[in-house]
């Protein structure tokens, strides 16, 4: 009986081994393909990878696909024989057959059917075809959100700021006409009067030696094309998710990116060095509305639109930098009905970008204090800790952001740590101007002590009535354009005498609270 059982066991094991080997042989025969890169070389695109796929017709077919396409959708642009995975084909920039915004996938014939057999990759060096590259105005990190009505005043020069941010509303520039722009075989229309307003802003700031950052905001304009399909349900929001989910949206977004990149690249309209895509986009319900989905799907939709803007802007101005926009909610548990924590959102965004071709995105963060109306950003609290599990990031723990970006999987294509622009942070003077003065002094000390921070933007030059009603008098000037105490302290930010004064008012040496990075 034991011998019989042993014989049965051996027979079963032998049969399993045969099945395993046969299965392995079939997998090996089917093979796989991996695309590693898609790069512009001259007027060609070269896509490279590895492949052990045996297409039944002896040919591997490379398909170009729009961001919203998958599987075997798209158009064949190149071929290679079985066993190779290097393809070359025309870029066709600014034609109806442009491949600048496409992703590329290998398709093989299997069982008589065209089948996608590889991952997909996008072009990752759009700057290689740029024709309007402008020199950057990089300098000191001190910046501000200027008051439009004070652009002709001398405040910015007096403050010594080197950077300024300004909101650019897509609904405004794409509603109406006056400017006809030919791109990718179509004519696109832009509002000449509105665009001229942005020209004036860029030129006036440039004339003062100030580096300009435009924040691209998707407001509810007359044309819903740029609004994501999942954001067209009538829900009121400040701004809406960008649309790369269908042909009309993806094509218009590409035209907008090219138009902006070209116009603001030292072509007589002012130069914009930096572009921030959206405002606090992890705060889905309020600032980048689309219907509630999980963080991975949400980040993927944002990444598709971000990549179109990135490729479009940098294909005109190679020196442009493009930033992802998040708020101060860091490791706060995501609540898809309202928001996603910045960290889980960035993890998903980065994973999606890396999977289809890593690019040199940067991060824009708003490390406001918690609660917002409290200007005391120097006293430790349980809200902001020096840990990746910190619920919030404020000026007290911006090292959490840059430590996160220092991880190997978060590095740029060149292996560098991505820079962070603290593009909106402000402190209220409602409860006294001294507190605000201390706060801007400490914020500057923290920012200047972190080598990965490329900008600190105080969120208001002048108070706004609507924010004052909410307890947020964050301007360095009051509503009558008169300077507050914080104006003088920001003007002299980093000056040892002013640091000493701020420390005396705070009752603690502010330099002892600085975290170096």
Coordinates of C-alpha atoms in Angstrom, one line a residue:
X1 CA 0.0 0.0 0.0
X2 CA 2.8 2.4 0.8
X3 CA 4.6 1.5 -2.4
X4 CA 1.5 2.2 -4.4
X5 CA 1.0 5.5 -2.7
X6 CA 4.6 6.5 -3.4
X7 CA 4.2 5.5 -7.1
X8 CA 1.1 7.7 -7.4
X9 CA 2.9 10.6 -5.7
X10 CA 5.9 10.3 -8.1
X11 CA 3.5 10.1 -11.1
X12 CA 1.7 13.2 -10.0
X13 CA 4.9 15.1 -9.4
X14 CA 6.2 14.0 -12.9
X15 CA 3.0 15.2 -14.6
X16 CA 3.2 18.5 -12.8
X17 CA 6.8 19.0 -13.9
X18 CA 5.8 18.3 -17.5
X19 CA 3.0 20.8 -17.3
X20 CA 5.3 23.4 -15.7
X21 CA 7.9 23.0 -18.3
X22 CA 5.4 23.2 -21.1
X23 CA 3.8 26.2 -19.6
X24 CA 7.2 27.9 -19.3
X25 CA 8.0 27.0 -22.9
X26 CA 4.8 28.7 -24.1
X27 CA 5.5 31.8 -22.0
X28 CA 9.0 32.0 -23.4
X29 CA 7.7 31.6 -26.9
X30 CA 5.2 34.3 -26.4
X31 CA 7.9 36.5 -24.9
X32 CA 7.5 40.1 -23.8
X33 CA 8.5 43.6 -24.8
X34 CA 9.6 46.6 -22.8
X35 CA 9.9 50.2 -24.0
X36 CA 12.6 52.2 -22.2
X37 CA 12.6 55.6 -23.8
X38 CA 11.2 57.9 -26.5
X39 CA 13.5 60.7 -27.4
X40 CA 13.6 63.5 -29.9
X41 CA 16.7 63.3 -32.1
X42 CA 16.7 66.1 -34.7
X43 CA 13.4 66.0 -36.4
X44 CA 12.9 62.3 -35.6
X45 CA 11.6 60.4 -32.6
X46 CA 13.6 57.3 -31.6
X47 CA 11.9 54.8 -29.4
X48 CA 14.0 52.0 -27.9
X49 CA 13.4 49.0 -25.8
X50 CA 13.9 45.2 -25.6
X51 CA 11.7 42.5 -27.1
X52 CA 11.4 38.7 -27.2
X53 CA 8.0 38.8 -28.8
X54 CA 7.4 36.8 -32.0
X55 CA 4.8 38.5 -34.0
X56 CA 3.1 36.1 -36.4
X57 CA 3.9 38.4 -39.4
X58 CA 7.5 38.8 -38.4
X59 CA 7.0 42.5 -37.7
X60 CA 6.6 44.5 -34.5
X61 CA 4.3 47.5 -35.0
X62 CA 4.8 50.7 -33.1
X63 CA 1.5 52.6 -32.5
X64 CA 1.2 56.3 -31.5
X65 CA -1.6 56.8 -29.2
X66 CA -3.3 59.9 -27.6
X67 CA -3.3 60.0 -23.8
X68 CA -6.9 58.8 -23.7
X69 CA -6.3 55.8 -25.9
X70 CA -5.1 52.3 -25.0
X71 CA -4.7 48.7 -26.3
X72 CA -4.4 48.8 -30.0
X73 CA -6.0 52.1 -30.5
X74 CA -4.0 54.8 -32.4
X75 CA -2.0 54.9 -35.5
X76 CA 1.0 52.8 -36.6
X77 CA 4.1 55.0 -37.0
X78 CA 7.0 52.6 -37.4
X79 CA 7.9 48.9 -37.7
X80 CA 10.8 46.7 -36.6
X81 CA 11.6 43.0 -37.2
X82 CA 11.0 40.4 -34.5
X83 CA 13.7 40.4 -32.0
X84 CA 14.4 44.1 -32.1
X85 CA 12.8 47.1 -30.4
X86 CA 14.2 50.2 -31.9
X87 CA 12.0 52.5 -33.9
X88 CA 12.5 55.8 -35.7
X89 CA 9.9 58.0 -37.3
X90 CA 9.3 61.8 -37.9
X91 CA 8.3 64.0 -35.0
X92 CA 6.1 66.1 -37.3
X93 CA 6.0 69.0 -34.8
X94 CA 3.1 71.4 -35.4
X95 CA 1.4 69.3 -38.1
X96 CA -1.8 67.3 -38.1
X97 CA 0.4 64.2 -37.7
X98 CA 2.4 65.5 -34.7
X99 CA 3.8 62.9 -32.4
X100 CA 4.9 65.4 -29.7
X101 CA 2.0 64.5 -27.3
X102 CA 1.6 60.8 -28.2
X103 CA 2.5 57.8 -26.2
X104 CA 4.0 54.7 -28.0
X105 CA 3.1 51.1 -27.7
X106 CA 4.4 47.9 -29.4
X107 CA 1.7 45.9 -31.1
X108 CA 2.2 42.3 -32.4
X109 CA 0.0 39.8 -34.3
X110 CA -0.9 37.0 -31.9
X111 CA -3.4 34.3 -32.9
X112 CA -4.2 36.4 -35.9
X113 CA -5.1 39.5 -33.8
X114 CA -3.2 42.7 -33.3
X115 CA -2.3 42.7 -29.6
X116 CA -0.5 45.3 -27.4
X117 CA 2.5 43.6 -26.0
X118 CA 4.5 46.3 -24.3
X119 CA 4.2 49.2 -21.9
X120 CA 3.6 52.7 -23.2
X121 CA 6.1 55.6 -23.2
X122 CA 5.9 59.3 -24.0
X123 CA 8.6 61.6 -25.4
X124 CA 10.6 62.8 -22.3
X125 CA 12.8 65.5 -23.9
X126 CA 10.4 67.9 -25.6
X127 CA 12.9 70.7 -25.0
X128 CA 15.0 69.2 -27.8
X129 CA 12.6 70.7 -30.4
X130 CA 12.3 74.1 -28.7
X131 CA 12.6 77.1 -31.0
X132 CA 11.9 80.1 -28.6
X133 CA 14.1 79.2 -25.6
X134 CA 14.6 82.2 -23.3
X135 CA 17.3 82.7 -20.7
X136 CA 16.0 82.2 -17.1
X137 CA 16.0 84.9 -14.5
X138 CA 17.0 82.7 -11.6
X139 CA 18.2 84.6 -8.6
X140 CA 17.2 84.9 -5.0
X141 CA 14.2 83.1 -3.6
X142 CA 12.3 86.0 -2.1
X143 CA 9.0 86.5 -3.9
X144 CA 5.4 87.8 -3.7
X145 CA 2.0 87.6 -5.2
X146 CA 1.7 91.2 -6.5
X147 CA -1.4 93.4 -6.5
X148 CA -2.4 94.0 -10.1
X149 CA -3.3 97.6 -9.3
X150 CA 0.1 98.3 -7.9
X151 CA 2.3 97.0 -10.7
X152 CA 3.4 100.5 -11.6
X153 CA 4.3 101.3 -8.0
X154 CA 7.8 100.8 -6.7
X155 CA 6.9 98.4 -3.9
X156 CA 8.4 95.2 -5.4
X157 CA 11.7 96.9 -6.1
X158 CA 11.7 98.4 -2.7
X159 CA 11.0 95.0 -1.1
X160 CA 13.8 93.5 -3.1
X161 CA 11.7 90.6 -4.3
X162 CA 13.2 88.5 -7.2
X163 CA 10.1 86.4 -8.0
X164 CA 6.4 86.9 -8.5
X165 CA 3.5 84.6 -9.2
X166 CA 0.3 85.5 -11.1
X167 CA -2.9 83.7 -11.9
X168 CA -3.7 82.9 -15.5
X169 CA -7.3 81.8 -16.2
X170 CA -7.8 79.5 -19.1
X171 CA -11.4 80.4 -19.4
X172 CA -10.5 84.0 -20.0
X173 CA -7.8 83.6 -22.6
X174 CA -9.8 81.0 -24.6
X175 CA -13.1 82.7 -24.6
X176 CA -13.4 85.2 -27.5
X177 CA -10.9 86.0 -30.2
X178 CA -8.6 88.4 -31.8
X179 CA -5.6 86.1 -31.9
X180 CA -5.6 83.3 -34.4
X181 CA -3.0 80.6 -33.6
X182 CA -2.2 77.9 -36.1
X183 CA -1.2 74.6 -34.4
X184 CA -1.2 71.0 -35.4
X185 CA -3.2 71.7 -38.5
X186 CA -6.0 73.7 -36.9
X187 CA -6.7 77.3 -36.1
X188 CA -7.2 78.2 -32.4
X189 CA -8.6 81.4 -31.1
X190 CA -7.4 83.4 -28.1
X191 CA -8.9 86.5 -26.5
X192 CA -6.5 89.3 -27.6
X193 CA -7.6 91.8 -24.9
X194 CA -7.2 89.3 -22.1
X195 CA -3.9 88.0 -23.4
X196 CA -2.6 91.6 -23.7
X197 CA -3.3 92.0 -19.9
X198 CA -1.0 89.1 -19.2
X199 CA 1.6 90.6 -21.5
X200 CA 1.6 93.8 -19.5
X201 CA 2.0 91.8 -16.3
X202 CA 4.9 89.8 -17.6
X203 CA 6.7 92.8 -19.2
X204 CA 6.3 95.0 -16.1
X205 CA 7.6 92.4 -13.8
X206 CA 10.5 91.5 -16.1
X207 CA 11.4 95.2 -16.4
X208 CA 12.0 95.2 -12.6
X209 CA 14.3 92.2 -12.9
X210 CA 11.6 89.9 -11.5
X211 CA 11.2 86.2 -12.5
X212 CA 7.6 85.4 -13.4
X213 CA 5.6 82.3 -12.5
X214 CA 2.2 82.0 -14.1
X215 CA -0.3 79.7 -12.3
X216 CA -2.5 77.9 -14.9
X217 CA -6.1 77.8 -13.5
X218 CA -9.0 76.0 -15.3
X219 CA -11.9 78.3 -14.5
X220 CA -15.4 77.7 -15.9
X221 CA -15.1 79.6 -19.2
X222 CA -17.6 79.7 -22.0
X223 CA -16.1 76.6 -23.7
X224 CA -16.3 73.4 -21.6
X225 CA -13.7 71.7 -23.8
X226 CA -10.9 72.1 -21.3
X227 CA -13.1 70.9 -18.4
X228 CA -12.7 67.2 -17.7
X229 CA -15.8 65.1 -18.5
X230 CA -16.1 64.1 -14.9
X231 CA -16.3 67.7 -13.9
X232 CA -19.2 68.7 -16.1
X233 CA -21.9 67.8 -13.7
X234 CA -22.8 71.3 -12.7
X235 CA -21.1 71.3 -9.3
X236 CA -19.8 74.7 -8.5
X237 CA -16.1 75.0 -7.7
X238 CA -13.3 77.5 -7.8
X239 CA -11.5 75.6 -10.6
X240 CA -11.9 72.4 -12.5
X241 CA -9.8 69.4 -13.5
X242 CA -8.1 69.7 -16.9
X243 CA -9.3 67.6 -19.8
X244 CA -7.0 65.1 -21.4
X245 CA -9.7 62.5 -21.5
X246 CA -11.0 63.0 -25.0
X247 CA -9.8 64.3 -28.4
X248 CA -11.2 67.8 -28.1
X249 CA -9.7 68.4 -24.7
X250 CA -6.3 66.9 -25.4
X251 CA -5.9 68.8 -28.7
X252 CA -7.0 72.2 -27.2
X253 CA -4.8 71.7 -24.2
X254 CA -1.8 71.1 -26.5
X255 CA -2.5 74.2 -28.5
X256 CA -2.9 76.3 -25.3
X257 CA 0.5 75.0 -24.0
X258 CA 2.3 75.7 -27.2
X259 CA 0.7 79.2 -27.5
X260 CA 1.7 80.1 -23.9
X261 CA 5.1 78.6 -24.2
X262 CA 5.8 80.5 -27.4
X263 CA 4.3 83.8 -26.4
X264 CA 6.1 84.1 -23.1
X265 CA 9.5 83.1 -24.3
X266 CA 11.2 86.4 -25.0
X267 CA 9.1 87.1 -28.1
X268 CA 8.3 90.7 -27.1
X269 CA 5.4 89.8 -24.7
X270 CA 7.5 89.2 -21.5
X271 CA 9.1 86.0 -20.4
X272 CA 7.6 83.5 -18.0
X273 CA 10.1 81.1 -16.5
X274 CA 7.8 78.9 -14.5
X275 CA 4.4 77.4 -14.9
X276 CA 2.3 75.9 -12.0
X277 CA -0.4 73.5 -13.2
X278 CA -3.5 74.2 -11.0
X279 CA -3.9 75.3 -7.5
X280 CA -3.8 72.8 -4.5
X281 CA -4.9 70.1 -6.9
X282 CA -5.0 67.4 -4.1
X283 CA -7.9 69.4 -2.6
X284 CA -10.2 68.0 -5.3
X285 CA -13.6 69.3 -4.2
X286 CA -12.6 72.9 -3.9
X287 CA -9.7 73.7 -6.1
X288 CA -9.5 71.0 -8.9
X289 CA -13.0 69.7 -9.1
X290 CA -14.0 66.4 -10.7
X291 CA -16.2 63.7 -9.4
X292 CA -14.9 61.6 -6.5
X293 CA -12.6 58.7 -7.5
X294 CA -9.8 57.0 -5.8
X295 CA -6.4 58.8 -5.5
X296 CA -4.8 56.6 -8.2
X297 CA -7.4 57.4 -10.9
X298 CA -7.4 61.1 -9.9
X299 CA -3.6 61.4 -10.1
X300 CA -3.6 59.6 -13.4
X301 CA -6.1 62.1 -14.9
X302 CA -4.0 65.0 -13.6
X303 CA -0.8 63.4 -14.9
X304 CA -2.2 63.1 -18.4
X305 CA -3.0 66.8 -18.6
X306 CA 0.2 67.8 -16.8
X307 CA 2.3 65.9 -19.4
X308 CA 0.5 67.7 -22.3
X309 CA 1.2 71.0 -20.8
X310 CA 4.8 70.0 -19.9
X311 CA 5.6 68.9 -23.5
X312 CA 3.8 71.8 -25.0
X313 CA 5.5 74.5 -22.9
X314 CA 9.0 73.0 -23.0
X315 CA 8.7 72.3 -26.8
X316 CA 8.7 76.1 -27.2
X317 CA 10.9 77.2 -24.3
X318 CA 13.4 74.6 -23.3
X319 CA 14.2 76.4 -20.1
X320 CA 10.7 76.5 -18.8
X321 CA 10.0 74.7 -15.5
X322 CA 6.6 73.1 -14.9
X323 CA 5.3 72.5 -11.3
X324 CA 2.7 70.2 -9.7
X325 CA 0.6 72.1 -7.2
X326 CA -0.3 70.8 -3.7
X327 CA -1.4 72.2 -0.3
X328 CA -0.3 71.8 3.3
X329 CA -2.3 68.6 4.0
X330 CA 0.6 66.1 3.9
X331 CA 0.0 62.6 5.3
X332 CA -3.6 63.5 6.3
X333 CA -5.8 60.5 5.5
X334 CA -7.3 61.0 2.1
X335 CA -11.1 61.7 2.0
X336 CA -11.9 61.3 -1.7
X337 CA -15.2 63.1 -1.1
X338 CA -13.2 66.3 -0.4
X339 CA -9.4 65.9 -0.8
X340 CA -6.4 63.6 -1.0
X341 CA -3.3 64.0 1.2
X342 CA -0.5 65.6 -0.7
X343 CA 1.9 62.7 -0.1
X344 CA -0.4 59.9 -1.3
X345 CA -1.3 62.1 -4.3
X346 CA 2.3 62.7 -5.2
X347 CA 3.2 59.1 -4.8
X348 CA 0.5 58.1 -7.3
X349 CA 1.3 61.0 -9.6
X350 CA 5.0 60.1 -9.6
X351 CA 4.3 56.4 -10.2
X352 CA 2.2 57.2 -13.2
X353 CA 4.7 59.6 -14.7
X354 CA 7.7 57.2 -14.1
X355 CA 5.8 54.3 -15.7
X356 CA 5.4 56.2 -19.0
X357 CA 8.6 58.2 -19.1
X358 CA 10.1 60.2 -16.2
X359 CA 10.2 64.0 -16.8
X360 CA 11.6 66.9 -14.9
X361 CA 8.5 68.0 -13.0
X362 CA 8.9 70.3 -10.0
X363 CA 6.7 70.8 -6.9
X364 CA 4.7 73.8 -5.8
X365 CA 3.6 73.7 -2.2
X366 CA 1.5 75.9 0.0
X367 CA 2.8 75.4 3.6
X368 CA 0.3 77.6 5.3
X369 CA 0.1 77.5 9.1
X370 CA -2.4 75.3 10.9
X371 CA -4.9 76.8 11.6
X372 CA -4.7 79.2 8.7
X373 CA -5.5 82.3 10.7
X374 CA -2.8 81.7 13.3
X375 CA 0.4 83.5 12.3
X376 CA 2.6 81.7 14.8
X377 CA 4.6 79.4 12.5
X378 CA 7.6 79.1 14.8
X379 CA 6.2 77.4 17.9
X380 CA 6.2 73.6 17.6
X381 CA 2.8 71.9 17.5
X382 CA 1.5 68.4 17.0
X383 CA 0.2 69.3 13.6
X384 CA 3.6 69.6 11.9
X385 CA 6.4 67.2 12.8
X386 CA 9.6 66.2 11.2
X387 CA 8.2 62.9 10.0
X388 CA 6.8 61.6 6.8
X389 CA 3.7 60.8 8.8
X390 CA 3.2 64.4 9.7
X391 CA -0.4 65.4 9.1
X392 CA 0.6 68.8 7.7
X393 CA 3.6 70.6 6.3
X394 CA 4.1 74.2 7.4
X395 CA 7.2 76.4 7.3
X396 CA 8.2 74.7 10.5
X397 CA 8.7 71.3 8.7
X398 CA 9.3 71.9 5.0
X399 CA 12.2 69.4 5.4
X400 CA 9.5 66.8 5.3
X401 CA 8.7 67.7 1.6
X402 CA 12.4 67.8 0.5
X403 CA 13.2 64.6 2.3
X404 CA 10.3 63.0 0.5
X405 CA 11.6 64.2 -2.8
X406 CA 15.1 63.0 -2.0
X407 CA 14.0 59.3 -2.2
X408 CA 15.5 57.5 -5.2
X409 CA 12.1 56.8 -6.8
X410 CA 11.3 60.5 -6.7
X411 CA 14.4 61.9 -8.3
X412 CA 14.4 63.7 -11.7
X413 CA 15.6 62.0 -14.9
X414 CA 19.1 63.4 -14.2
X415 CA 19.1 62.0 -10.7
X416 CA 18.7 65.3 -9.0
X417 CA 16.3 66.1 -6.1
X418 CA 13.4 68.1 -7.6
X419 CA 13.1 71.7 -6.4
X420 CA 10.2 73.0 -4.4
X421 CA 8.6 76.4 -4.8
X422 CA 6.8 77.5 -1.7
X423 CA 4.4 79.4 -4.0
X424 CA 1.8 80.6 -1.6
X425 CA 2.2 81.2 2.1
X426 CA 0.9 84.1 4.2
X427 CA 0.3 85.2 7.7
X428 CA -2.5 87.3 9.1
X429 CA -2.0 90.6 11.0
X430 CA -5.5 90.5 12.4
X431 CA -4.2 89.9 15.9
X432 CA -1.2 92.2 15.7
X433 CA 1.4 93.2 13.2
X434 CA 4.3 91.9 15.3
X435 CA 3.1 88.3 14.9
X436 CA 3.0 88.7 11.1
X437 CA 6.5 90.3 11.1
X438 CA 7.9 87.4 13.1
X439 CA 6.2 84.8 10.8
X440 CA 7.6 86.2 7.6
X441 CA 11.1 86.4 9.2
X442 CA 11.0 82.8 10.3
X443 CA 9.5 81.6 7.0
X444 CA 12.4 83.2 5.1
X445 CA 15.0 81.7 7.4
X446 CA 13.6 78.3 6.9
X447 CA 13.3 78.6 3.1
X448 CA 16.8 80.0 2.7
X449 CA 18.2 77.2 4.8
X450 CA 16.9 74.5 2.5
X451 CA 18.9 74.1 -0.7
X452 CA 16.0 72.4 -2.5
X453 CA 13.7 75.4 -2.1
X454 CA 13.8 77.6 -5.2
X455 CA 11.2 80.2 -4.2
X456 CA 9.3 81.6 -1.2
X457 CA 6.2 83.5 -2.4
X458 CA 4.3 85.6 0.3
X459 CA 0.7 85.3 -0.8
X460 CA -0.3 88.9 -0.9
X461 CA 1.3 92.2 -1.5
X462 CA -1.9 94.0 -0.3
X463 CA -4.8 92.9 1.9
X464 CA -8.0 91.8 0.2
X465 CA -11.4 92.6 1.8
X466 CA -12.8 89.2 1.2
X467 CA -9.9 87.5 3.0
X468 CA -10.0 90.0 5.9
X469 CA -13.6 89.0 6.5
X470 CA -12.2 85.4 6.9
X471 CA -9.6 86.6 9.4
X472 CA -6.8 86.5 6.8
X473 CA -5.2 89.9 6.5
X474 CA -2.1 88.4 4.9
X475 CA -0.9 91.4 2.8
X476 CA 2.3 93.2 3.6
X477 CA 0.3 96.4 2.8
X478 CA -3.0 97.1 4.3
X479 CA -6.1 97.8 2.2
X480 CA -5.0 101.4 1.8
X481 CA -1.7 100.3 0.4
X482 CA 0.1 101.4 3.5
X483 CA 3.0 99.2 4.7
X484 CA 2.6 97.0 7.8
X485 CA 5.5 96.1 10.1
X486 CA 5.9 92.8 8.1
X487 CA 6.7 94.9 5.0
X488 CA 9.8 96.2 6.6
X489 CA 10.8 92.8 8.0
X490 CA 10.3 91.1 4.6
X491 CA 12.3 93.9 2.9
X492 CA 15.2 93.1 5.3
X493 CA 14.6 89.4 5.5
X494 CA 17.8 87.6 6.6
X495 CA 19.4 90.8 7.9
X496 CA 20.9 89.9 11.3
X497 CA 19.5 93.0 13.0
X498 CA 16.0 92.3 11.8
X499 CA 16.3 88.6 12.8
X500 CA 17.4 89.7 16.2
X501 CA 14.4 92.0 16.5
X502 CA 12.0 89.3 15.4
X503 CA 13.6 86.8 17.8
X504 CA 13.1 89.3 20.7
X505 CA 9.5 89.8 19.8
X506 CA 9.0 86.0 19.6
X507 CA 10.9 85.4 22.9
X508 CA 13.1 82.8 21.2
X509 CA 16.1 82.8 18.9
X510 CA 14.5 82.0 15.6
X511 CA 17.8 80.8 14.1
X512 CA 17.7 78.0 16.7
X513 CA 14.5 76.7 15.2
X514 CA 15.8 76.4 11.6
X515 CA 16.1 73.0 10.0
X516 CA 19.0 72.8 7.5
X517 CA 18.8 70.8 4.4

